[in-house]
Amino acid sequence: MLTSPSPEGSLDPRQVHDADPSSVPPAPARDNRFMVMVISGLVAVGLGVGAAALPVPYVIESAGPTFNTLGKDGDKPVITISGHETFPASGNLDLTTVVMTGGPKSPATIFDVFRAWVDPSKAIYPEELIYPKGTTAEQTVQQGEIAMETSQENAVAAALRELDIPFEQRLTVAGLSDPSPSAGKIQEGDRLISINGKSITSMSVIQAELAAAAGAPAAVVVDRKGTQVSETVTPTKNDAGRYVLGVLLASDFTFPFDVRISLDNVGGPSAGMMFALGIVDNLTPGDLTGGKHVAGTGTINADGAVGPIGGIAQKMIGARSHGATMFLAPAANCADVVGHVPDGLQVVKVDTLADATSAVERLASGQDTAGLPTCTNN
């Protein structure tokens, strides 16, 4: 309860009665303005706290946990192979992750953004750069799961191809680009059989043929609902300067044995390369790492090509904080690597699974790794 302030000293009652009434100061009154100020301040604080708790259109990336593809996730091995001889593997081939705050799944607040802004280990992006407008939480989860499943299949294919273990890959047309040189000739659902007389066993066969022909028309045979159809398609160049048929392809694999990857609560395609390395290590005698601690990131396709990912600065921080001394980074991410490498971490740039395997083998053998390719400003 608010009370009027007491006088600084006490007065003798007799002095009060003897004094001139006009000289006696009136008793201090309650200041209503002060009460209004107090209430207004409390309301402003409440509104400020409420506003700060509202979601803001930003996404924050932080270093997440790492998972050793040669070890376990909880009580389950990350990689389990049955139907083929395997070999015990030690050391670490860590896949790295980022924690995303913001977006449809977990909206960020202004407090989250402020804390990230003063923390150099975190990155802040406008939400629309990460999630297309209108994306729901359910769609985000579903897309992450599909990307993870695809990356695992590609990792198995890339590892087996690296080890010269045969398997079957069927390429089916999932759609056409817009515009497409194949429009009116190749249809969604067609399975590619051959190009210029060569059996299509992988994407690399198509790419090699188109590159060798340097834009000349290509003879393409497809299986359309059980009937083989021959078409001639004149390829065009894409933004990367490669000749393409303008078709979107989906792969369907048949592997000679079973490879299962178990990893909970992780989505997206960026673990592909590290899964492939883990599979290679499990299928070959000895330790690929020589007991060393290696981490990395990168997408992978069935031909073993390593592609770029997001959040690499945070992934390098997470890798080093969990003990890694070498980090395998996609060459396409080099611009994001330079200037963000933690002390004590050697970053090796890789374009293919073969590059990654060679770098790890060199580290394991005790050879000097200073000559391995790295990211520079040049």
CSV table of C-alpha atoms in Angstrom, one decimal:
chain,number,residue,atom,x,y,z
A,1,MET,CA,0.0,0.0,0.0
A,2,LEU,CA,1.3,3.5,-0.9
A,3,THR,CA,1.4,6.0,2.0
A,4,SER,CA,2.3,9.7,2.2
A,5,PRO,CA,5.9,10.3,3.2
A,6,SER,CA,6.5,11.2,6.9
A,7,PRO,CA,8.0,14.6,7.8
A,8,GLU,CA,11.7,14.5,8.4
A,9,GLY,CA,11.3,15.6,12.1
A,10,SER,CA,8.6,15.6,14.7
A,11,LEU,CA,6.9,18.8,16.0
A,12,ASP,CA,6.0,19.7,19.6
A,13,PRO,CA,2.1,19.9,19.8
A,14,ARG,CA,2.3,23.1,21.7
A,15,GLN,CA,4.2,24.8,18.9
A,16,VAL,CA,1.5,23.8,16.5
A,17,HIS,CA,-1.3,25.4,18.5
A,18,ASP,CA,0.7,28.6,19.2
A,19,ALA,CA,1.8,29.1,15.7
A,20,ASP,CA,0.1,31.2,13.1
A,21,PRO,CA,-2.3,28.9,11.3
A,22,SER,CA,-1.3,30.4,8.0
A,23,SER,CA,2.3,29.3,8.6
A,24,VAL,CA,1.4,25.6,9.1
A,25,PRO,CA,2.1,23.6,5.8
A,26,PRO,CA,-0.8,21.5,4.6
A,27,ALA,CA,-0.5,17.7,4.9
A,28,PRO,CA,1.0,16.2,1.7
A,29,ALA,CA,-1.6,14.8,-0.6
A,30,ARG,CA,-1.4,11.6,-2.6
A,31,ASP,CA,0.2,12.2,-6.1
A,32,ASN,CA,-2.2,10.7,-8.6
A,33,ARG,CA,0.2,11.4,-11.4
A,34,PHE,CA,2.8,9.1,-9.7
A,35,MET,CA,0.2,6.3,-9.5
A,36,VAL,CA,-0.6,6.7,-13.2
A,37,MET,CA,3.1,6.6,-14.1
A,38,VAL,CA,3.5,3.4,-12.1
A,39,ILE,CA,0.6,1.7,-13.7
A,40,SER,CA,1.6,2.9,-17.2
A,41,GLY,CA,5.1,1.5,-16.6
A,42,LEU,CA,3.8,-1.9,-15.6
A,43,VAL,CA,1.6,-2.0,-18.6
A,44,ALA,CA,4.5,-1.1,-20.9
A,45,VAL,CA,6.7,-3.8,-19.4
A,46,GLY,CA,3.9,-6.3,-19.8
A,47,LEU,CA,3.4,-5.3,-23.4
A,48,GLY,CA,7.1,-5.4,-24.0
A,49,VAL,CA,7.4,-8.9,-22.6
A,50,GLY,CA,4.4,-10.0,-24.6
A,51,ALA,CA,5.8,-8.6,-27.8
A,52,ALA,CA,9.2,-10.2,-27.2
A,53,ALA,CA,7.5,-13.6,-26.9
A,54,LEU,CA,5.8,-13.2,-30.3
A,55,PRO,CA,7.4,-15.1,-33.2
A,56,VAL,CA,9.7,-13.2,-35.6
A,57,PRO,CA,10.5,-14.2,-39.2
A,58,TYR,CA,14.1,-15.3,-38.6
A,59,VAL,CA,15.9,-18.7,-38.4
A,60,ILE,CA,18.9,-19.2,-36.1
A,61,GLU,CA,21.5,-21.9,-36.7
A,62,SER,CA,23.5,-23.3,-33.8
A,63,ALA,CA,26.0,-26.1,-33.6
A,64,GLY,CA,24.2,-29.4,-33.0
A,65,PRO,CA,25.3,-32.8,-31.8
A,66,THR,CA,27.5,-35.1,-33.7
A,67,PHE,CA,27.0,-38.9,-34.4
A,68,ASN,CA,29.7,-41.4,-35.0
A,69,THR,CA,28.7,-43.5,-38.0
A,70,LEU,CA,31.0,-46.2,-36.7
A,71,GLY,CA,29.2,-46.2,-33.4
A,72,LYS,CA,25.7,-46.2,-31.9
A,73,ASP,CA,22.8,-43.9,-31.6
A,74,GLY,CA,21.5,-44.9,-28.1
A,75,ASP,CA,21.6,-48.6,-28.0
A,76,LYS,CA,21.4,-49.1,-31.8
A,77,PRO,CA,24.4,-49.2,-34.2
A,78,VAL,CA,24.1,-46.3,-36.7
A,79,ILE,CA,25.0,-48.7,-39.5
A,80,THR,CA,24.0,-52.4,-39.6
A,81,ILE,CA,25.0,-54.6,-42.5
A,82,SER,CA,23.7,-58.1,-43.0
A,83,GLY,CA,24.3,-60.6,-45.9
A,84,HIS,CA,27.9,-59.5,-46.4
A,85,GLU,CA,31.1,-59.9,-44.4
A,86,THR,CA,31.9,-56.9,-42.2
A,87,PHE,CA,34.9,-55.8,-40.2
A,88,PRO,CA,35.1,-54.1,-36.8
A,89,ALA,CA,35.9,-50.4,-37.1
A,90,SER,CA,37.2,-48.0,-34.4
A,91,GLY,CA,37.8,-44.3,-34.5
A,92,ASN,CA,35.3,-41.7,-35.4
A,93,LEU,CA,33.6,-40.7,-38.7
A,94,ASP,CA,31.2,-38.1,-37.3
A,95,LEU,CA,28.3,-36.7,-39.1
A,96,THR,CA,27.5,-33.2,-38.0
A,97,THR,CA,24.3,-31.4,-37.4
A,98,VAL,CA,22.8,-27.9,-36.8
A,99,VAL,CA,20.0,-27.0,-34.5
A,100,MET,CA,17.4,-24.7,-36.2
A,101,THR,CA,15.5,-22.3,-34.1
A,102,GLY,CA,12.7,-20.5,-36.0
A,103,GLY,CA,10.5,-21.4,-38.9
A,104,PRO,CA,7.3,-23.5,-39.0
A,105,LYS,CA,8.4,-26.1,-36.4
A,106,SER,CA,9.8,-23.8,-33.6
A,107,PRO,CA,9.3,-20.1,-34.2
A,108,ALA,CA,12.0,-17.8,-32.9
A,109,THR,CA,11.4,-14.8,-30.6
A,110,ILE,CA,13.1,-11.5,-30.4
A,111,PHE,CA,14.9,-12.7,-27.3
A,112,ASP,CA,16.2,-15.7,-29.3
A,113,VAL,CA,17.4,-13.4,-32.1
A,114,PHE,CA,19.1,-11.0,-29.7
A,115,ARG,CA,21.0,-13.8,-27.9
A,116,ALA,CA,22.1,-15.2,-31.3
A,117,TRP,CA,23.2,-11.8,-32.5
A,118,VAL,CA,25.7,-11.4,-29.6
A,119,ASP,CA,26.9,-15.0,-30.0
A,120,PRO,CA,29.5,-15.4,-32.9
A,121,SER,CA,29.0,-19.2,-33.0
A,122,LYS,CA,25.4,-18.7,-34.3
A,123,ALA,CA,24.0,-17.5,-37.6
A,124,ILE,CA,20.8,-15.6,-38.3
A,125,TYR,CA,18.9,-15.8,-41.6
A,126,PRO,CA,15.5,-14.4,-42.8
A,127,GLU,CA,13.0,-17.2,-42.6
A,128,GLU,CA,12.2,-17.1,-46.3
A,129,LEU,CA,15.7,-18.0,-47.2
A,130,ILE,CA,15.4,-21.3,-45.4
A,131,TYR,CA,11.7,-22.2,-45.7
A,132,PRO,CA,9.5,-21.3,-48.7
A,133,LYS,CA,6.6,-19.1,-47.8
A,134,GLY,CA,3.6,-21.1,-46.7
A,135,THR,CA,5.6,-24.2,-45.6
A,136,THR,CA,4.0,-25.9,-42.6
A,137,ALA,CA,5.6,-27.8,-39.7
A,138,GLU,CA,4.3,-31.1,-41.1
A,139,GLN,CA,5.8,-30.4,-44.5
A,140,THR,CA,9.1,-29.5,-43.0
A,141,VAL,CA,9.3,-32.8,-41.1
A,142,GLN,CA,8.1,-34.8,-44.1
A,143,GLN,CA,10.6,-33.2,-46.4
A,144,GLY,CA,13.5,-33.8,-43.9
A,145,GLU,CA,12.5,-37.4,-43.6
A,146,ILE,CA,12.4,-37.9,-47.4
A,147,ALA,CA,15.7,-36.2,-47.9
A,148,MET,CA,17.3,-38.4,-45.2
A,149,GLU,CA,15.9,-41.6,-46.7
A,150,THR,CA,17.2,-40.6,-50.2
A,151,SER,CA,20.6,-39.7,-48.8
A,152,GLN,CA,20.9,-43.1,-47.1
A,153,GLU,CA,20.1,-45.0,-50.4
A,154,ASN,CA,22.6,-42.8,-52.3
A,155,ALA,CA,25.2,-43.4,-49.6
A,156,VAL,CA,24.8,-47.2,-49.9
A,157,ALA,CA,25.1,-46.9,-53.7
A,158,ALA,CA,28.1,-44.6,-53.6
A,159,ALA,CA,29.9,-46.9,-51.1
A,160,LEU,CA,29.3,-50.0,-53.1
A,161,ARG,CA,30.4,-48.3,-56.3
A,162,GLU,CA,33.6,-47.1,-54.5
A,163,LEU,CA,34.3,-50.7,-53.6
A,164,ASP,CA,33.4,-52.1,-57.0
A,165,ILE,CA,30.5,-54.1,-55.6
A,166,PRO,CA,27.8,-54.4,-58.3
A,167,PHE,CA,24.2,-53.4,-57.8
A,168,GLU,CA,21.2,-52.5,-60.0
A,169,GLN,CA,20.1,-48.9,-60.4
A,170,ARG,CA,17.0,-47.9,-62.4
A,171,LEU,CA,16.5,-44.3,-63.4
A,172,THR,CA,12.8,-43.2,-63.8
A,173,VAL,CA,11.6,-39.9,-65.1
A,174,ALA,CA,9.9,-38.0,-62.3
A,175,GLY,CA,9.1,-34.9,-64.3
A,176,LEU,CA,10.5,-32.5,-66.9
A,177,SER,CA,12.2,-29.1,-66.4
A,178,ASP,CA,10.5,-26.0,-67.8
A,179,PRO,CA,11.4,-25.6,-70.6
A,180,SER,CA,12.7,-29.0,-71.5
A,181,PRO,CA,14.3,-30.3,-74.7
A,182,SER,CA,12.6,-33.7,-73.9
A,183,ALA,CA,9.1,-32.2,-73.9
A,184,GLY,CA,6.8,-34.3,-76.1
A,185,LYS,CA,9.3,-37.1,-76.4
A,186,ILE,CA,10.1,-38.4,-72.9
A,187,GLN,CA,7.3,-38.7,-70.4
A,188,GLU,CA,6.9,-38.9,-66.6
A,189,GLY,CA,7.1,-42.6,-65.6
A,190,ASP,CA,9.5,-43.6,-68.4
A,191,ARG,CA,12.5,-45.7,-67.3
A,192,LEU,CA,15.7,-44.9,-69.1
A,193,ILE,CA,17.3,-47.9,-70.9
A,194,SER,CA,20.1,-46.5,-73.0
A,195,ILE,CA,21.7,-43.4,-74.6
A,196,ASN,CA,23.5,-43.6,-77.9
A,197,GLY,CA,23.5,-47.4,-77.6
A,198,LYS,CA,25.1,-47.4,-74.1
A,199,SER,CA,23.1,-49.0,-71.2
A,200,ILE,CA,22.2,-46.4,-68.6
A,201,THR,CA,23.4,-47.9,-65.3
A,202,SER,CA,23.9,-44.5,-63.5
A,203,MET,CA,23.6,-40.8,-64.0
A,204,SER,CA,27.3,-40.6,-64.9
A,205,VAL,CA,26.6,-42.6,-68.1
A,206,ILE,CA,24.1,-40.0,-69.2
A,207,GLN,CA,26.4,-37.1,-68.3
A,208,ALA,CA,29.4,-38.6,-70.0
A,209,GLU,CA,27.6,-39.3,-73.2
A,210,LEU,CA,26.1,-35.8,-73.4
A,211,ALA,CA,29.4,-34.2,-72.7
A,212,ALA,CA,31.2,-36.3,-75.3
A,213,ALA,CA,28.6,-35.4,-77.9
A,214,ALA,CA,29.0,-31.7,-77.2
A,215,GLY,CA,25.3,-30.9,-77.8
A,216,ALA,CA,24.7,-33.2,-80.7
A,217,PRO,CA,21.3,-35.0,-80.7
A,218,ALA,CA,21.2,-38.1,-78.4
A,219,ALA,CA,19.4,-41.3,-79.2
A,220,VAL,CA,17.5,-42.3,-76.0
A,221,VAL,CA,15.6,-45.5,-75.4
A,222,VAL,CA,13.0,-45.7,-72.6
A,223,ASP,CA,10.7,-48.3,-71.2
A,224,ARG,CA,7.2,-46.9,-71.3
A,225,LYS,CA,4.7,-49.2,-69.6
A,226,GLY,CA,6.5,-52.3,-70.8
A,227,THR,CA,7.2,-51.1,-74.3
A,228,GLN,CA,10.6,-49.8,-75.4
A,229,VAL,CA,10.4,-46.4,-77.2
A,230,SER,CA,13.2,-44.7,-79.1
A,231,GLU,CA,13.4,-40.9,-79.2
A,232,THR,CA,16.0,-38.4,-80.4
A,233,VAL,CA,16.6,-35.5,-78.0
A,234,THR,CA,18.9,-32.4,-78.7
A,235,PRO,CA,20.3,-31.5,-75.2
A,236,THR,CA,20.6,-28.0,-73.9
A,237,LYS,CA,23.1,-26.4,-71.5
A,238,ASN,CA,22.1,-25.8,-67.9
A,239,ASP,CA,23.3,-22.9,-65.7
A,240,ALA,CA,26.4,-24.9,-64.8
A,241,GLY,CA,27.3,-25.2,-68.5
A,242,ARG,CA,26.5,-28.9,-68.7
A,243,TYR,CA,24.5,-30.5,-71.4
A,244,VAL,CA,21.2,-32.0,-70.1
A,245,LEU,CA,18.1,-33.8,-71.3
A,246,GLY,CA,15.9,-31.6,-69.2
A,247,VAL,CA,14.4,-34.5,-67.2
A,248,LEU,CA,14.1,-35.0,-63.4
A,249,LEU,CA,15.1,-38.5,-62.4
A,250,ALA,CA,14.4,-40.7,-59.5
A,251,SER,CA,16.6,-43.7,-58.6
A,252,ASP,CA,15.4,-47.2,-57.6
A,253,PHE,CA,18.1,-49.5,-56.3
A,254,THR,CA,18.4,-53.2,-55.8
A,255,PHE,CA,21.4,-54.0,-53.6
A,256,PRO,CA,23.0,-57.4,-53.1
A,257,PHE,CA,22.8,-57.3,-49.3
A,258,ASP,CA,21.0,-55.3,-46.6
A,259,VAL,CA,22.4,-52.0,-45.2
A,260,ARG,CA,20.3,-50.3,-42.5
A,261,ILE,CA,21.0,-46.9,-41.1
A,262,SER,CA,19.3,-46.0,-37.8
A,263,LEU,CA,19.4,-42.4,-36.6
A,264,ASP,CA,16.5,-40.7,-34.8
A,265,ASN,CA,15.5,-37.1,-34.9
A,266,VAL,CA,17.9,-36.1,-37.7
A,267,GLY,CA,16.6,-35.1,-41.1
A,268,GLY,CA,17.9,-33.7,-44.4
A,269,PRO,CA,20.5,-34.9,-46.9
A,270,SER,CA,23.7,-33.5,-45.5
A,271,ALA,CA,24.9,-36.7,-43.8
A,272,GLY,CA,25.2,-38.7,-47.0
A,273,MET,CA,28.9,-38.5,-47.4
A,274,MET,CA,29.6,-39.6,-43.8
A,275,PHE,CA,27.2,-42.5,-44.1
A,276,ALA,CA,29.0,-43.6,-47.2
A,277,LEU,CA,32.4,-43.5,-45.5
A,278,GLY,CA,31.0,-45.4,-42.5
A,279,ILE,CA,29.7,-48.1,-44.9
A,280,VAL,CA,33.1,-48.3,-46.7
A,281,ASP,CA,34.9,-48.7,-43.4
A,282,ASN,CA,32.5,-51.5,-42.3
A,283,LEU,CA,32.9,-53.4,-45.5
A,284,THR,CA,36.8,-53.3,-45.6
A,285,PRO,CA,39.4,-54.9,-43.4
A,286,GLY,CA,41.2,-52.7,-40.8
A,287,ASP,CA,40.3,-49.2,-39.7
A,288,LEU,CA,39.8,-46.6,-42.3
A,289,THR,CA,40.5,-43.9,-39.7
A,290,GLY,CA,43.4,-45.6,-37.9
A,291,GLY,CA,41.6,-44.7,-34.7
A,292,LYS,CA,41.6,-41.0,-35.5
A,293,HIS,CA,38.7,-38.6,-35.0
A,294,VAL,CA,37.3,-37.3,-38.3
A,295,ALA,CA,34.1,-35.4,-38.9
A,296,GLY,CA,32.4,-34.0,-42.0
A,297,THR,CA,29.3,-33.1,-44.0
A,298,GLY,CA,28.0,-33.2,-47.5
A,299,THR,CA,25.3,-34.6,-49.7
A,300,ILE,CA,26.2,-37.5,-51.9
A,301,ASN,CA,24.7,-39.0,-55.1
A,302,ALA,CA,24.8,-42.6,-56.3
A,303,ASP,CA,27.9,-41.8,-58.3
A,304,GLY,CA,29.8,-40.6,-55.3
A,305,ALA,CA,29.7,-36.8,-56.0
A,306,VAL,CA,29.7,-34.7,-52.9
A,307,GLY,CA,27.4,-31.7,-52.8
A,308,PRO,CA,27.0,-28.5,-50.7
A,309,ILE,CA,25.0,-28.2,-47.5
A,310,GLY,CA,23.9,-25.4,-45.1
A,311,GLY,CA,25.2,-24.4,-41.7
A,312,ILE,CA,28.8,-25.5,-42.3
A,313,ALA,CA,30.3,-22.9,-39.9
A,314,GLN,CA,28.2,-24.2,-37.1
A,315,LYS,CA,29.0,-27.8,-38.1
A,316,MET,CA,32.7,-27.2,-37.9
A,317,ILE,CA,32.3,-25.7,-34.4
A,318,GLY,CA,30.3,-28.8,-33.3
A,319,ALA,CA,32.9,-31.1,-34.8
A,320,ARG,CA,35.8,-29.5,-33.0
A,321,SER,CA,33.9,-29.2,-29.7
A,322,HIS,CA,33.4,-33.0,-29.9
A,323,GLY,CA,37.1,-33.8,-30.5
A,324,ALA,CA,37.5,-34.0,-34.3
A,325,THR,CA,40.9,-32.9,-35.7
A,326,MET,CA,40.0,-33.3,-39.4
A,327,PHE,CA,36.9,-32.0,-41.1
A,328,LEU,CA,35.8,-33.1,-44.6
A,329,ALA,CA,33.9,-30.2,-46.4
A,330,PRO,CA,32.3,-30.1,-49.8
A,331,ALA,CA,34.4,-28.0,-52.2
A,332,ALA,CA,31.2,-26.1,-53.1
A,333,ASN,CA,31.1,-24.8,-49.5
A,334,CYS,CA,34.5,-23.3,-49.5
A,335,ALA,CA,33.3,-19.7,-49.5
A,336,ASP,CA,31.5,-20.5,-46.2
A,337,VAL,CA,34.5,-22.3,-44.7
A,338,VAL,CA,37.1,-19.6,-45.1
A,339,GLY,CA,37.4,-17.4,-42.0
A,340,HIS,CA,35.2,-19.8,-39.8
A,341,VAL,CA,37.6,-22.7,-39.1
A,342,PRO,CA,38.0,-23.4,-35.4
A,343,ASP,CA,41.5,-23.6,-33.9
A,344,GLY,CA,42.9,-27.2,-34.0
A,345,LEU,CA,40.7,-28.3,-36.9
A,346,GLN,CA,42.1,-29.2,-40.3
A,347,VAL,CA,39.5,-28.7,-43.1
A,348,VAL,CA,39.9,-30.8,-46.3
A,349,LYS,CA,37.8,-29.9,-49.3
A,350,VAL,CA,36.4,-32.9,-51.2
A,351,ASP,CA,34.5,-33.3,-54.5
A,352,THR,CA,33.9,-37.0,-54.3
A,353,LEU,CA,33.7,-39.9,-52.0
A,354,ALA,CA,37.0,-41.1,-53.4
A,355,ASP,CA,38.6,-37.8,-52.3
A,356,ALA,CA,37.2,-38.2,-48.8
A,357,THR,CA,38.3,-41.8,-48.5
A,358,SER,CA,41.8,-40.9,-49.6
A,359,ALA,CA,42.1,-38.1,-47.1
A,360,VAL,CA,41.0,-40.3,-44.2
A,361,GLU,CA,43.4,-43.1,-45.3
A,362,ARG,CA,46.2,-40.6,-45.4
A,363,LEU,CA,45.5,-39.4,-41.9
A,364,ALA,CA,45.2,-43.0,-40.6
A,365,SER,CA,48.6,-44.0,-42.1
A,366,GLY,CA,50.4,-41.2,-40.2
A,367,GLN,CA,51.4,-39.4,-43.4
A,368,ASP,CA,51.7,-35.6,-43.5
A,369,THR,CA,48.2,-34.3,-44.3
A,370,ALA,CA,49.4,-30.7,-44.9
A,371,GLY,CA,49.3,-31.2,-48.6
A,372,LEU,CA,45.7,-32.2,-48.8
A,373,PRO,CA,43.4,-29.7,-50.6
A,374,THR,CA,41.9,-27.0,-48.5
A,375,CYS,CA,39.7,-24.0,-48.9
A,376,THR,CA,41.4,-20.7,-49.6
A,377,ASN,CA,40.5,-17.2,-50.5
A,378,ASN,CA,41.8,-17.7,-54.0
